[in-house]
């Protein structure tokens, strides 16, 4: 374990961050590719490259928080060791300027220099240190088409001494010529068992007590995004530790931090729209009331908006209720699905939230009351 | 002589009136030294900004209140000059990136990197980090938000970011997952009344209960609006008794007038008239979304139940179009025409139905 600390001190000499204040996401980034949670297939392939010291160009794609950046960083650490890491690896991401001029100058210059072989590492370990460099282009899908185009030739010309690793969320945003030059690795969303084992591992390292229902709340709110669940965990532990005396973390805390609308509120809204909530305590006998017209829906929407809940969150939670509803029939569900899709698009485009939530509400109301 | 809204704005977290749970959280977070990035969201007038400034004060002490306004010049990629106003103290800096329009990415990158790379020099400072407050974060462009992602993680030791937004819908998920979300809901009517009474007590006069109730009802959960109305009313009638006429803003009455015009008559000539009114509203800088919403809400009040859903549907539809499109008046007008035709069609349908029924009835009568 000692060598990792040496390494992290060397990698960041300028920012002597107190490890206690570091985000846990950075603190618990996997140090070797074997530490990477899930993604067995990718890890198995990459482990071979450690022994054979040959590496293709790579394209990592998958949803956020599945370990793409962590994997490539861990791999290059293992390949080059702490000493050579800085002059062998170039990491560029979206917060750096990355227009075509950068591709032409910075990347080209870096790619051009032939690496010096330096086999002896300061910490006494031997690293394979293969004779090439790695250029990591993080968040590559936000690169412009032109910049990607400029990469094409560079990748081939310097293929002898450089390997590229493109990391992106959407593989479709990478132009075809680039994608075909790389071997692709798909990162899948984490299954709940590996998420929970990782979370409890961190929790024990940080001396945080985690109840099983908190872990399941973390998994539910983050939907396979490990980074998100770790961040939520850290925020929750901060909140709980800052009160005096420290209170244990509850599942409700996690939901509040994640910005999830409480179930009771969504169920209430759904009921106003005429969707019956199954498994609710008070399945009232007057659930078939037809008086709930336009005004009721409008008033409810106004109230929701005053509570400050985010519209996209309401839409997605309402979606789960309606689509998984046991008694609505397919036709009603499809009409609702259409309404959800349109609203999501509109909200993403920046349309007014109140109007669209109202619109969704009215359409669901109509669909459900029309032929039931 | 400042407005009551500013004069009685709470200065510390203890002075805040409602959302005690939130205040307690903020206070303990500020005390713990391990302060995360934060995102405050909620409707306008709920007290987001007040809470942010209180938190800052809790973090750094009264030094944050010594503000200076700077004008900084940034260069866009095409070498155009952008002038941005920045409010800053020794400990924090406040920007409204929407001033920069399309080039907000440049401003964010330059400014944040600059702050992130300088350390706090003041040895007496309570905290090692500086705080960057970004107002109207939901109007940041996608590029600017992407640029924030890595910066937020990388420079955590020197800088914390507080984002202030009306809604989280327009923020990209990576940003949301890096922040501690703080929802500031609008105050309930009772909470607003307490605040109004508190202000009245500070000014040493009596506020009748029905007057405060009326003000609260009118404000729609917006505390700032309520306080402004309260002050205006106090100017009008110092004793605040009897029936109070809360003056609606001009544009609102004007919008109502437009709605009435739409419902009264449906003809091309009327559309022209409405169009002129819309132009008038737009030229007075009333945001088109608000115009559309106000008019639609008023129209809905005055039509038949069966039409309401359709009218709101088209309002939502054209509002979305308006955002994507360029010229606002087209979409406003398209909506008006749509509503008029809907109204007329339903009207004809009713009369038609009744005539058919009559006819049918005659027929039956004839047969008999």
XYZ file of C-alpha atoms in Angstrom:
740
model
C 0.000 0.000 0.000
C 2.952 2.250 0.711
C 3.878 2.708 -2.884
C 0.514 4.098 -3.801
C 0.907 6.921 -1.385
C 4.293 7.802 -2.788
C 2.757 7.825 -6.170
C -0.142 10.054 -5.349
C 2.156 12.545 -3.679
C 4.332 12.717 -6.738
C 1.495 13.004 -9.192
C 0.119 16.106 -7.522
C 2.963 18.111 -6.103
C 1.221 21.433 -6.727
C -2.079 20.698 -5.112
C -1.214 19.352 -1.734
C -4.795 18.559 -1.000
C -5.665 17.308 2.393
C -6.857 13.765 1.725
C -9.755 14.315 4.081
C -11.081 17.051 1.817
C -10.588 15.128 -1.368
C -13.679 13.877 -3.119
C -14.022 10.191 -2.432
C -14.413 9.632 -6.129
C -10.777 10.655 -6.596
C -9.583 9.093 -3.389
C -10.931 5.656 -4.204
C -10.208 5.587 -7.889
C -8.973 2.080 -8.702
C -5.186 1.882 -8.601
C -4.865 -1.247 -10.726
C -7.155 -2.576 -13.405
C -8.002 -5.515 -11.183
C -9.648 -3.079 -8.773
C -12.116 -1.937 -11.429
C -15.618 -3.012 -10.442
C -17.609 -5.149 -12.866
C -16.483 -4.863 -16.551
C -14.881 -8.329 -16.388
C -14.632 -8.672 -20.132
C -12.742 -5.437 -20.705
C -10.432 -6.051 -17.792
C -9.631 -9.557 -19.036
C -8.610 -8.214 -22.430
C -6.556 -5.416 -20.957
C -4.754 -7.714 -18.552
C -3.329 -9.528 -21.546
C -1.825 -6.296 -22.816
C 0.058 -5.919 -19.558
C 1.993 -9.065 -20.289
C 2.342 -8.767 -24.025
C 3.144 -5.018 -23.858
C 1.272 -4.426 -27.044
C -1.733 -2.213 -27.120
C -4.156 -1.296 -29.881
C -5.780 2.110 -30.182
C -8.768 1.994 -27.902
C -12.242 3.445 -27.771
C -14.038 3.204 -24.434
C -17.693 3.980 -24.452
C -20.547 3.633 -22.032
C -22.743 5.616 -19.653
C -21.173 7.960 -17.079
C -19.716 6.524 -13.903
C -18.906 3.058 -15.205
C -15.151 3.350 -14.848
C -13.908 4.287 -18.299
C -11.467 6.968 -17.216
C -10.456 4.987 -14.142
C -9.623 1.943 -16.232
C -7.341 3.720 -18.646
C -5.617 5.676 -15.886
C -5.048 2.525 -13.882
C -3.775 0.703 -16.938
C -1.271 3.397 -17.808
C -0.106 3.563 -14.201
C 0.557 -0.129 -14.299
C 2.308 0.077 -17.624
C 4.608 2.982 -16.907
C 4.871 3.370 -13.176
C 4.923 6.663 -11.329
C 8.167 8.005 -12.803
C 7.375 7.711 -16.439
C 3.702 8.421 -16.086
C 4.060 12.138 -16.626
C 6.092 12.072 -19.822
C 4.377 9.066 -21.327
C 0.730 9.907 -20.825
C -1.144 12.959 -22.035
C -4.650 13.420 -20.708
C -6.948 15.925 -22.342
C -10.560 16.505 -21.415
C -13.414 18.827 -22.198
C -12.335 21.496 -19.747
C -9.162 21.945 -21.767
C -9.312 23.834 -24.986
C -9.634 21.178 -27.657
C -10.253 22.771 -30.978
C -8.535 21.782 -34.145
C -5.513 23.935 -33.338
C -4.827 21.956 -30.162
C -5.031 18.709 -32.056
C -2.608 20.059 -34.612
C -0.075 21.436 -32.150
C -0.255 19.883 -28.729
C -1.222 16.357 -29.627
C 1.031 16.289 -32.648
C 4.005 17.558 -30.691
C 3.433 15.087 -27.941
C 2.980 12.255 -30.377
C 6.107 13.154 -32.259
C 8.680 12.876 -29.480
C 10.104 9.411 -29.185
C 9.986 8.191 -25.619
C 13.173 7.467 -23.721
C 13.430 4.071 -22.192
C 13.892 4.246 -18.488
C 13.386 0.920 -16.880
C 14.367 1.474 -13.278
C 11.598 2.900 -11.176
C 12.252 4.852 -8.035
C 10.116 2.651 -5.866
C 12.012 -0.501 -6.735
C 9.283 -2.133 -8.735
C 9.659 -3.040 -12.357
C 7.145 -1.866 -14.849
C 6.733 -3.183 -18.368
C 7.209 0.340 -19.705
C 6.553 -0.508 -23.356
C 8.074 1.746 -26.009
C 5.073 3.908 -26.735
C 3.066 6.733 -25.218
C -0.594 6.942 -24.451
C -2.784 9.903 -25.307
C -6.080 9.872 -23.448
C -8.834 11.957 -24.952
C -11.450 12.080 -22.264
C -15.020 13.090 -23.140
C -14.097 12.691 -26.788
C -17.685 13.004 -27.940
C -17.587 16.720 -27.226
C -14.748 17.206 -29.692
C -15.694 18.923 -32.901
C -15.944 16.975 -36.135
C -13.029 18.916 -37.544
C -10.809 18.113 -34.618
C -11.705 14.457 -34.926
C -10.954 14.611 -38.615
C -7.520 16.032 -37.911
C -6.821 13.122 -35.592
C -7.231 10.528 -38.329
C -3.924 10.986 -39.998
C -2.050 11.644 -36.778
C -3.207 8.346 -35.383
C -1.787 6.462 -38.317
C 1.419 8.380 -38.806
C 2.550 8.042 -35.245
C 1.068 4.612 -34.625
C 4.557 3.247 -34.068
C 5.167 5.274 -30.913
C 1.757 6.401 -29.660
C -1.491 4.768 -28.699
C -4.686 6.719 -28.464
C -7.450 6.045 -26.039
C -10.716 7.807 -26.750
C -13.190 7.882 -23.903
C -16.760 8.888 -24.606
C -20.386 8.387 -23.612
C -21.904 8.141 -27.063
C -20.004 6.102 -29.593
C -22.174 7.511 -32.363
C -20.665 10.949 -31.911
C -17.238 9.640 -32.874
C -16.740 9.841 -36.612
C -16.607 6.510 -38.369
C -12.963 6.686 -39.573
C -11.772 7.176 -35.999
C -13.955 4.444 -34.588
C -12.732 1.958 -37.158
C -9.128 2.581 -36.185
C -9.772 1.621 -32.591
C -10.751 -1.548 -30.854
C -13.952 -0.798 -29.029
C -14.721 -1.597 -25.437
C -18.229 -1.199 -24.148
C -18.679 -0.402 -20.477
C -21.975 -1.563 -19.058
C -23.844 0.055 -16.179
C -22.824 -1.530 -12.905
C -24.994 -4.299 -11.526
C -26.274 -3.744 -8.031
C -24.121 -6.384 -6.341
C -20.808 -4.893 -7.441
C -22.044 -1.385 -6.637
C -23.050 -2.385 -3.152
C -19.792 -4.232 -2.477
C -17.801 -1.215 -3.613
C -19.925 1.168 -1.551
C -19.616 -0.877 1.605
C -15.887 -1.148 1.016
C -15.614 2.640 0.923
C -17.932 2.998 3.878
C -15.770 0.768 6.038
C -12.650 2.652 4.952
C -14.292 5.931 5.938
C -15.868 4.558 9.128
C -19.387 5.281 7.987
C -22.179 3.026 9.158
C -24.376 1.980 6.260
C -27.746 0.326 6.670
C -28.813 -2.062 3.895
C -31.760 0.158 2.958
C -29.410 3.122 2.505
C -27.327 1.096 0.092
C -30.380 0.097 -1.879
C -31.508 3.743 -1.956
C -28.092 4.720 -3.277
C -28.278 2.077 -5.965
C -31.800 3.036 -6.979
C -31.098 6.749 -7.265
C -27.850 6.372 -9.144
C -28.996 3.753 -11.690
C -25.661 2.103 -12.353
C -23.544 5.230 -12.068
C -20.923 4.415 -9.455
C -19.498 7.913 -9.316
C -22.877 9.365 -8.589
C -23.576 6.917 -5.786
C -20.179 7.580 -4.217
C -20.750 11.319 -4.365
C -24.169 10.942 -2.777
C -22.667 8.769 -0.091
C -20.033 11.370 0.641
C -22.551 14.207 0.791
C -24.799 12.196 3.060
C -21.983 11.300 5.394
C -20.935 14.954 5.500
C -24.426 15.986 6.445
C -24.782 13.312 9.066
C -21.343 13.911 10.530
C -21.809 17.653 10.744
C -24.771 17.473 13.068
C -24.050 17.106 16.722
C -24.336 14.326 17.807
C -23.863 12.567 14.451
C -27.051 11.031 13.173
C -27.088 7.870 11.079
C -27.708 8.210 7.359
C -31.255 7.398 6.301
C -32.633 6.456 2.920
C -34.634 9.691 2.958
C -31.409 11.702 3.185
C -30.105 10.017 0.073
C -33.282 10.788 -1.826
C -33.167 14.426 -0.791
C -29.525 14.749 -1.838
C -30.188 13.079 -5.151
C -32.979 15.547 -5.855
C -35.538 12.783 -6.099
C -39.123 13.848 -5.561
C -40.508 12.001 -2.518
C -42.737 9.079 -3.436
C -45.670 10.478 -1.496
C -45.673 13.654 -3.594
C -45.528 11.800 -6.901
C -48.218 9.366 -5.830
C -50.408 12.251 -4.826
C -49.937 13.865 -8.210
C -50.628 10.572 -9.961
C -53.832 10.191 -7.991
C -54.964 13.621 -9.054
C -54.470 12.477 -12.622
C -56.672 9.457 -11.995
C -53.887 6.875 -11.853
C -54.607 4.497 -9.039
C -51.652 3.668 -6.889
C -51.539 0.012 -6.065
C -50.254 -1.033 -2.691
C -51.201 2.290 -1.221
C -52.478 2.138 2.331
C -55.690 4.003 1.792
C -57.069 2.632 -1.434
C -60.123 4.748 -0.978
C -63.501 3.650 -2.153
C -64.185 6.917 -3.868
C -61.159 6.513 -6.137
C -63.530 6.539 -9.080
C -64.444 10.141 -8.529
C -64.859 11.826 -11.875
C -64.886 15.348 -10.513
C -61.134 15.693 -10.848
C -61.109 17.909 -13.876
C -58.867 20.503 -15.330
C -58.838 22.813 -12.342
C -57.687 20.149 -9.921
C -54.809 19.192 -12.173
C -53.825 22.797 -12.697
C -53.862 23.541 -8.985
C -51.773 20.466 -8.265
C -49.186 21.404 -10.887
C -48.935 24.919 -9.481
C -48.316 23.467 -6.047
C -45.611 21.128 -7.350
C -43.859 23.981 -9.056
C -43.934 26.042 -5.893
C -42.233 23.227 -4.072
C -39.402 23.651 -6.514
C -39.145 20.088 -7.743
C -37.363 19.638 -11.001
C -39.668 18.987 -13.934
C -37.536 16.339 -15.571
C -37.406 14.442 -12.312
C -41.184 14.559 -11.939
C -41.630 13.357 -15.495
C -39.273 10.434 -15.076
C -40.786 9.307 -11.799
C -44.315 9.640 -13.111
C -43.203 7.640 -16.110
C -42.109 4.781 -13.865
C -45.449 4.762 -12.115
C -47.531 4.770 -15.272
C -45.473 2.379 -17.379
C -45.125 -0.206 -14.636
C -48.738 0.156 -13.623
C -50.434 -3.237 -13.398
C -53.975 -2.398 -14.440
C -53.724 0.208 -17.164
C -53.950 -1.338 -20.590
C -51.424 -1.037 -23.376
C -53.256 1.632 -25.311
C -53.398 4.000 -22.360
C -49.777 3.372 -21.576
C -48.704 4.143 -25.122
C -50.580 7.431 -25.131
C -48.887 8.337 -21.863
C -45.491 7.278 -23.160
C -45.913 9.603 -26.103
C -46.734 12.464 -23.763
C -43.665 11.737 -21.623
C -41.377 11.637 -24.624
C -42.593 14.934 -25.979
C -42.367 16.609 -22.606
C -38.842 15.378 -22.029
C -37.740 16.766 -25.343
C -39.423 20.076 -24.693
C -37.931 20.411 -21.227
C -34.482 19.628 -22.592
C -34.987 22.346 -25.179
C -35.676 24.730 -22.358
C -39.433 25.106 -22.647
C -41.433 26.340 -19.692
C -41.626 23.649 -17.033
C -45.020 24.473 -15.586
C -46.733 24.416 -18.960
C -45.229 21.080 -19.855
C -45.926 19.356 -16.583
C -49.492 20.566 -16.952
C -49.546 19.261 -20.494
C -48.297 15.838 -19.416
C -50.782 15.781 -16.574
C -53.713 16.662 -18.798
C -52.819 14.122 -21.434
C -52.479 11.330 -18.922
C -55.699 12.404 -17.307
C -57.446 12.295 -20.651
C -55.968 8.955 -21.634
C -56.972 7.347 -18.396
C -60.428 8.788 -18.027
C -61.374 8.329 -21.689
C -61.629 4.565 -21.909
C -61.462 2.976 -18.551
C -33.278 54.511 2.079
C -33.445 51.087 0.592
C -36.411 48.933 -0.237
C -37.818 46.784 2.511
C -36.857 43.686 0.592
C -33.187 44.598 0.917
C -33.418 46.303 4.259
C -34.888 43.312 6.045
C -33.050 40.632 4.136
C -31.749 38.197 6.754
C -28.004 38.443 7.218
C -27.241 35.252 9.089
C -28.563 31.736 8.954
C -30.166 32.189 12.360
C -32.327 35.054 11.131
C -33.983 32.990 8.414
C -37.617 32.385 9.040
C -38.596 29.205 7.306
C -36.967 25.923 6.190
C -35.251 25.546 9.547
C -34.022 22.083 8.591
C -32.217 23.512 5.594
C -30.680 26.316 7.634
C -29.432 23.876 10.255
C -27.857 21.759 7.552
C -26.151 24.715 5.949
C -24.866 25.865 9.293
C -23.383 22.532 10.213
C -21.872 22.128 6.753
C -20.245 25.533 6.984
C -18.883 24.683 10.403
C -17.490 21.303 9.430
C -14.735 22.702 7.185
C -15.532 20.086 4.607
C -17.744 22.148 2.396
C -18.997 20.560 -0.850
C -19.957 22.155 -4.120
C -23.582 23.141 -3.887
C -26.545 23.651 -6.123
C -29.452 25.689 -4.820
C -32.648 25.355 -6.785
C -36.228 26.453 -6.365
C -38.790 28.910 -7.695
C -37.990 32.601 -7.780
C -38.589 34.571 -4.633
C -38.145 31.521 -2.423
C -34.939 32.817 -0.885
C -32.125 31.061 -2.709
C -29.876 34.073 -2.939
C -30.539 35.037 0.662
C -29.536 31.580 1.787
C -26.391 31.664 -0.284
C -25.297 34.978 1.169
C -26.079 33.803 4.688
C -24.028 30.668 4.118
C -21.132 32.725 2.840
C -21.299 34.898 5.900
C -21.326 31.845 8.085
C -18.259 30.571 6.264
C -16.147 33.684 6.147
C -17.582 36.137 8.647
C -18.653 39.674 7.891
C -15.787 40.209 5.449
C -17.925 38.841 2.629
C -20.156 41.857 2.793
C -17.463 44.213 1.617
C -18.159 43.939 -2.044
C -16.593 45.556 -5.017
C -17.759 45.503 -8.577
C -15.216 44.821 -11.259
C -15.518 44.921 -14.965
C -13.424 42.300 -16.661
C -12.695 41.859 -20.317
C -12.510 38.435 -21.865
C -11.529 37.554 -25.389
C -13.785 35.247 -27.337
C -12.168 32.699 -29.696
C -12.875 35.053 -32.567
C -11.049 37.858 -30.724
C -14.187 39.724 -29.810
C -14.142 41.542 -26.534
C -16.654 40.563 -23.872
C -17.194 42.792 -20.896
C -18.509 41.035 -17.827
C -19.452 42.540 -14.491
C -18.114 40.647 -11.534
C -19.097 41.196 -7.944
C -16.406 40.073 -5.567
C -15.141 40.223 -2.045
C -11.879 38.904 -0.671
C -13.400 35.506 -0.219
C -15.859 34.977 -2.956
C -16.715 35.983 -6.456
C -20.101 36.176 -8.076
C -20.831 35.980 -11.761
C -23.854 35.862 -13.994
C -22.538 34.066 -17.031
C -25.663 34.597 -19.095
C -24.341 38.109 -19.699
C -21.741 36.556 -21.937
C -24.337 34.911 -24.158
C -22.847 32.292 -26.393
C -19.343 32.745 -25.153
C -20.031 31.810 -21.545
C -17.690 28.862 -21.879
C -14.713 31.174 -22.316
C -15.670 33.215 -19.292
C -16.173 30.151 -17.115
C -12.928 28.531 -18.165
C -10.769 31.606 -17.770
C -12.249 32.814 -14.550
C -12.403 29.501 -12.766
C -8.923 28.472 -13.779
C -7.595 31.792 -12.620
C -9.254 31.505 -9.235
C -8.445 27.849 -8.888
C -4.783 28.394 -9.441
C -4.368 31.162 -6.902
C -4.454 30.304 -3.253
C -6.013 32.311 -0.505
C -3.399 34.877 0.560
C -5.245 36.354 3.501
C -3.884 34.532 6.533
C -6.805 35.578 8.675
C -9.280 33.934 6.357
C -11.388 31.281 7.990
C -11.304 28.934 5.066
C -8.578 27.871 2.704
C -10.792 28.016 -0.326
C -12.593 30.694 -2.271
C -16.180 30.392 -3.325
C -17.498 31.042 -6.801
C -21.204 31.798 -6.968
C -22.724 31.245 -10.393
C -26.155 32.791 -10.774
C -28.731 31.580 -13.268
C -26.774 28.407 -13.746
C -29.605 26.866 -15.746
C -28.952 29.275 -18.574
C -25.368 28.106 -18.967
C -24.735 26.576 -22.347
C -23.900 22.888 -22.672
C -20.306 23.732 -23.532
C -19.855 25.808 -20.427
C -21.329 23.068 -18.276
C -19.018 20.505 -19.824
C -16.115 22.794 -19.069
C -17.174 22.923 -15.439
C -17.106 19.149 -14.994
C -13.443 18.465 -14.683
C -12.602 21.816 -13.113
C -14.933 21.076 -10.253
C -13.084 17.904 -9.349
C -9.577 19.014 -10.105
C -9.474 22.239 -8.152
C -11.543 21.136 -5.197
C -8.746 22.147 -2.804
C -8.779 25.839 -3.714
C -12.295 26.497 -4.740
C -15.903 25.633 -4.126
C -18.706 26.399 -6.515
C -22.212 27.403 -5.524
C -24.690 27.241 -8.347
C -28.023 28.988 -8.177
C -30.759 27.883 -10.562
C -34.512 27.891 -10.967
C -34.613 24.288 -12.006
C -32.233 21.413 -12.395
C -33.760 20.191 -15.648
C -31.415 22.109 -17.837
C -28.251 21.157 -15.996
C -26.349 18.181 -17.344
C -26.233 15.118 -15.112
C -22.466 15.198 -14.441
C -22.801 18.616 -12.829
C -25.733 17.548 -10.704
C -23.882 14.487 -9.500
C -20.939 16.588 -8.376
C -22.992 18.976 -6.273
C -24.912 18.721 -3.075
C -28.450 19.566 -4.118
C -30.337 22.033 -1.940
C -33.970 22.457 -2.756
C -35.409 25.764 -1.597
C -39.183 25.447 -1.830
C -41.438 28.469 -1.868
C -42.688 29.399 1.609
C -46.169 28.340 2.635
C -48.791 31.081 3.141
C -48.424 30.862 6.924
C -44.670 31.250 6.711
C -45.077 34.252 4.462
C -47.479 35.842 6.885
C -44.995 35.438 9.709
C -42.381 37.189 7.624
C -44.755 40.044 6.811
C -45.664 40.452 10.457
C -42.014 40.371 11.369
C -41.306 43.225 8.975
C -44.284 45.168 10.300
C -43.051 44.692 13.839
C -39.610 45.948 12.932
C -41.187 49.078 11.468
C -43.409 49.421 14.533
C -46.842 49.366 13.065
C -49.726 46.979 13.021
C -50.522 44.729 10.110
C -54.158 43.584 10.034
C -54.503 39.874 9.415
C -56.789 40.123 6.413
C -54.433 42.573 4.730
C -51.494 40.221 5.107
C -53.612 37.329 3.891
C -54.593 39.257 0.811
C -50.988 40.122 0.046
C -49.900 36.527 0.458
C -52.672 35.208 -1.779
C -51.713 37.644 -4.456
C -48.010 36.842 -4.430
C -48.210 33.180 -5.464
C -45.421 32.000 -3.205
C -42.994 34.711 -4.183
C -41.795 36.368 -1.007
C -39.986 39.152 -2.769
C -43.133 40.087 -4.637
C -45.123 39.967 -1.420
C -42.757 42.348 0.330
C -42.710 44.747 -2.588
C -46.503 44.775 -2.742
C -46.619 45.268 0.993
C -44.388 48.306 0.794
C -46.385 49.775 -2.065
C -49.622 49.285 -0.165
C -48.189 50.917 2.887
C -47.307 53.953 0.784
C -50.830 54.103 -0.639
C -52.812 53.780 2.548
C -50.738 54.142 5.710
C -53.250 52.513 8.039
C -53.685 49.355 5.891
C -57.305 48.920 6.886
C -60.510 48.467 4.955
C -60.588 46.915 1.535
C -57.215 47.037 -0.112
C -56.894 47.128 -3.834
C -53.693 45.427 -4.728
C -52.708 47.020 -7.954
C -51.911 44.392 -10.500
C -48.981 45.219 -12.725
C -49.934 46.931 -15.952
C -48.814 44.104 -18.144
C -50.990 41.658 -16.292
C -54.174 43.627 -16.805
C -53.122 44.144 -20.382
C -52.707 40.385 -20.828
C -56.129 39.820 -19.352
C -57.541 42.279 -21.811
C -55.969 40.314 -24.644
C -57.508 37.116 -23.323
C -60.915 38.752 -23.205
C -60.521 39.902 -26.786
C -59.778 36.348 -27.877
C -62.802 34.909 -26.169
C -65.221 37.604 -27.298
C -64.779 37.358 -31.008
C -62.925 35.141 -33.467
C -62.126 36.840 -36.728
C -59.100 37.893 -38.773
C -59.695 41.491 -37.743
C -59.540 40.462 -34.109
C -56.296 38.615 -34.704
C -54.796 41.819 -36.043
C -55.953 43.647 -32.966
C -54.438 41.024 -30.687
C -51.245 41.113 -32.650
C -50.907 44.835 -32.070
C -51.368 44.242 -28.360
C -48.742 41.518 -28.320
C -46.294 43.816 -30.041
C -46.980 46.417 -27.408
C -46.256 43.905 -24.644
C -43.103 42.603 -26.276
C -41.769 46.085 -26.900
C -42.102 46.709 -23.179
C -39.767 43.774 -22.581
C -42.320 41.432 -21.063
C -40.898 37.962 -21.693
C -43.032 36.186 -24.322
C -43.301 33.052 -22.196
C -44.909 35.000 -19.391
C -47.238 36.728 -21.835
C -48.330 33.404 -23.271
C -48.799 31.818 -19.866
C -50.789 34.683 -18.419
C -53.048 34.975 -21.439
C -53.567 31.220 -21.622
C -54.431 30.948 -17.958
C -56.965 33.708 -18.328
C -58.492 32.231 -21.464
C -58.793 28.859 -19.774
C -60.778 30.413 -16.955
C -63.361 31.653 -19.378
C -64.014 28.718 -21.677
C -65.817 25.432 -21.502
C -64.244 22.520 -19.592
C -63.857 20.404 -22.732
C -61.661 23.032 -24.382
C -59.310 23.730 -21.504
C -56.992 20.795 -22.022
C -56.596 21.563 -25.705
C -55.829 25.191 -25.096
C -53.118 24.386 -22.594
C -51.766 21.735 -24.932
C -51.292 24.230 -27.706
C -49.888 26.777 -25.314
C -47.244 24.271 -24.249
C -46.633 23.319 -27.847
C -46.135 26.850 -29.115
C -44.107 27.823 -26.080
C -41.669 25.069 -26.961
C -41.573 26.259 -30.547
C -40.919 29.767 -29.351
C -37.784 28.640 -27.506
C -36.330 26.933 -30.512
C -37.469 29.514 -33.003
C -36.281 33.027 -33.441
C -39.188 35.371 -33.909
C -41.493 35.221 -30.903
C -44.532 36.954 -32.324
C -45.162 34.238 -34.915
C -45.690 31.640 -32.297
C -47.796 33.823 -30.058
C -49.983 34.595 -33.004
C -50.149 31.017 -34.167
C -51.411 30.069 -30.753
C -54.066 32.779 -30.843
C -55.314 31.609 -34.214
C -55.319 28.018 -33.015
C -57.311 28.889 -29.935
C -59.774 30.950 -31.938
C -60.374 28.155 -34.410
C -60.762 25.620 -31.615
C -63.219 27.848 -29.857
C -65.205 28.526 -32.948
C -65.211 24.879 -33.982
C -66.512 23.751 -30.618
C -69.114 26.485 -30.758
C -70.292 25.371 -34.182
C -70.204 21.780 -33.082
C -72.559 22.604 -30.257
C -74.987 24.493 -32.440
C -74.730 21.842 -35.121
C -75.463 19.141 -32.626
C -78.467 20.993 -31.362
C -79.819 21.559 -34.878
C -79.305 17.903 -35.696
C -81.175 17.016 -32.599
C -83.974 19.370 -33.516
C -84.116 17.932 -36.988
C -84.145 14.436 -35.683
C -86.876 15.356 -33.297
C -88.973 16.883 -36.091
C -88.441 13.795 -38.141
C -89.665 11.586 -35.385
C -92.579 13.890 -34.793
C -93.377 13.799 -38.489
C -93.335 10.015 -38.563
C -95.671 9.869 -35.713
